[in-house]
Coordinates of C-alpha atoms in Angstrom, one line a residue:
M106 CA -9.9 29.0 41.1
K107 CA -12.7 31.2 39.9
D108 CA -15.5 29.7 37.7
E109 CA -14.6 32.1 34.8
N110 CA -11.0 31.0 34.9
I111 CA -12.0 27.3 34.8
K112 CA -14.3 28.0 31.8
T113 CA -11.5 29.9 30.0
A114 CA -9.0 27.1 30.6
A115 CA -11.6 24.5 29.5
R116 CA -12.4 26.5 26.3
I117 CA -8.7 27.0 25.4
L118 CA -8.0 23.3 26.1
L119 CA -10.9 22.2 23.9
G120 CA -9.8 24.6 21.2
T121 CA -6.2 23.3 21.4
G122 CA -7.5 19.8 21.2
L123 CA -9.5 20.6 18.0
I124 CA -6.4 22.3 16.5
F125 CA -4.3 19.2 17.2
A126 CA -7.0 16.9 15.8
G127 CA -7.3 19.0 12.7
I128 CA -3.6 18.9 12.1
S129 CA -3.6 15.2 12.6
H130 CA -6.4 14.9 10.0
L131 CA -4.0 16.6 7.5
T132 CA -0.8 14.7 8.5
F133 CA 0.1 11.7 10.6
A134 CA -3.4 10.3 11.3
R135 CA -5.0 11.0 7.9
K136 CA -5.4 7.3 7.1
V137 CA -6.9 6.5 10.5
F138 CA -9.5 9.2 10.3
K139 CA -10.8 7.7 7.0
A140 CA -12.2 4.8 9.1
Q141 CA -14.8 7.2 10.5
V142 CA -16.1 8.6 7.3
P143 CA -19.6 7.1 6.7
D144 CA -20.1 5.3 3.4
W145 CA -23.0 7.6 2.5
V146 CA -20.9 10.8 2.5
P147 CA -21.0 12.1 -1.1
L148 CA -17.4 13.3 -1.1
K149 CA -14.2 11.3 -1.6
I150 CA -13.1 9.9 1.7
D151 CA -9.8 11.7 1.7
D152 CA -11.5 15.0 0.8
T153 CA -13.9 14.5 3.7
V154 CA -10.9 14.0 6.1
V155 CA -9.1 17.1 4.8
Y156 CA -12.2 19.3 4.9
S157 CA -13.0 18.2 8.4
G158 CA -9.4 18.8 9.5
I159 CA -9.5 22.3 8.2
A160 CA -12.9 22.8 9.9
E161 CA -11.4 21.6 13.2
I162 CA -8.3 23.8 13.0
T163 CA -10.6 26.8 12.2
L164 CA -13.1 26.0 15.0
G165 CA -10.3 25.3 17.5
T166 CA -8.7 28.6 16.8
A167 CA -12.0 30.4 17.1
L168 CA -12.7 28.7 20.4
A169 CA -9.3 29.6 21.8
L170 CA -9.1 33.2 20.6
A171 CA -12.8 34.3 20.3
P172 CA -13.4 37.8 21.8
E173 CA -15.9 37.8 24.7
K174 CA -18.9 38.8 22.5
Y175 CA -18.4 35.8 20.2
K176 CA -17.7 33.1 22.7
A177 CA -21.3 31.9 23.1
T178 CA -21.8 31.8 19.4
T179 CA -18.5 29.9 18.9
G180 CA -19.5 27.4 21.5
K181 CA -22.8 26.8 19.8
I182 CA -21.0 26.2 16.5
A183 CA -18.6 23.8 18.1
A184 CA -21.4 21.9 19.7
A185 CA -23.2 21.7 16.4
F186 CA -20.0 20.5 14.8
F187 CA -19.6 17.7 17.4
I188 CA -23.2 16.7 16.7
A189 CA -22.6 16.8 12.9
I190 CA -19.6 14.5 13.0
F191 CA -21.3 12.0 15.4
P192 CA -22.5 9.8 12.4
G193 CA -18.8 9.1 11.8
N194 CA -18.5 7.6 15.2
I195 CA -21.7 5.6 14.7
S196 CA -20.4 4.4 11.3
Q197 CA -17.2 3.3 12.8
Y198 CA -19.1 1.2 15.4
V199 CA -21.7 -0.2 13.0
N200 CA -19.1 -1.1 10.3
K201 CA -16.6 -2.5 12.9
R202 CA -13.8 -0.2 11.6
S203 CA -10.8 -0.2 13.9
A204 CA -9.0 3.1 14.4
F205 CA -7.5 5.1 17.3
G206 CA -7.2 1.9 19.4
L207 CA -10.9 1.3 19.0
D208 CA -10.4 -2.3 17.9
T209 CA -13.4 -4.0 19.6
D210 CA -17.1 -3.4 19.5
G211 CA -17.1 -2.5 23.2
K212 CA -14.5 0.2 22.7
R213 CA -16.2 1.6 19.6
F214 CA -19.5 1.6 21.5
A215 CA -18.0 3.3 24.6
R216 CA -16.6 6.0 22.3
L217 CA -20.2 7.0 21.3
F218 CA -20.8 8.3 24.9
F219 CA -17.9 10.7 24.6
Q220 CA -19.5 12.8 21.9
P221 CA -22.2 14.3 24.3
V222 CA -19.4 15.2 26.7
L223 CA -17.8 17.2 23.9
V224 CA -21.1 19.0 23.1
Y225 CA -21.5 19.8 26.8
W226 CA -17.9 20.9 27.1
A227 CA -18.3 23.3 24.1
L228 CA -21.5 24.8 25.5
K229 CA -20.3 25.0 29.2
S230 CA -16.9 26.5 28.5
T231 CA -18.4 29.3 26.4
G232 CA -21.1 30.3 28.8
N233 CA -24.1 28.7 27.0
I234 CA -24.8 26.6 30.1
K235 CA -24.5 28.2 33.4

């Protein structure tokens, strides 16, 4: 398989994953996502979950459907988004909040290492990293 086809598949898969996560923020996993909202966020917890869900749906759609000339920019925005929401993962670990099957300190800690993978995935699949 050609490198460009792999990148396209990876970008569409990441976009689809974000769309699914965004829909889950707004529907069946809304309560679970509240566990990741840090206490210092100045918005209501439910509003934060809803807004982040909308952002994920929008970003996922942009990743999956971006025209060639916008792919790199969309990848940078996705990477920035993954960095911006990382404090939620840290908060879940520090505050020992169980969600998504992350019901031990070890599991919550291991989850922290997945965020850099998402950043890399967003950048690599959109041509920002060769």
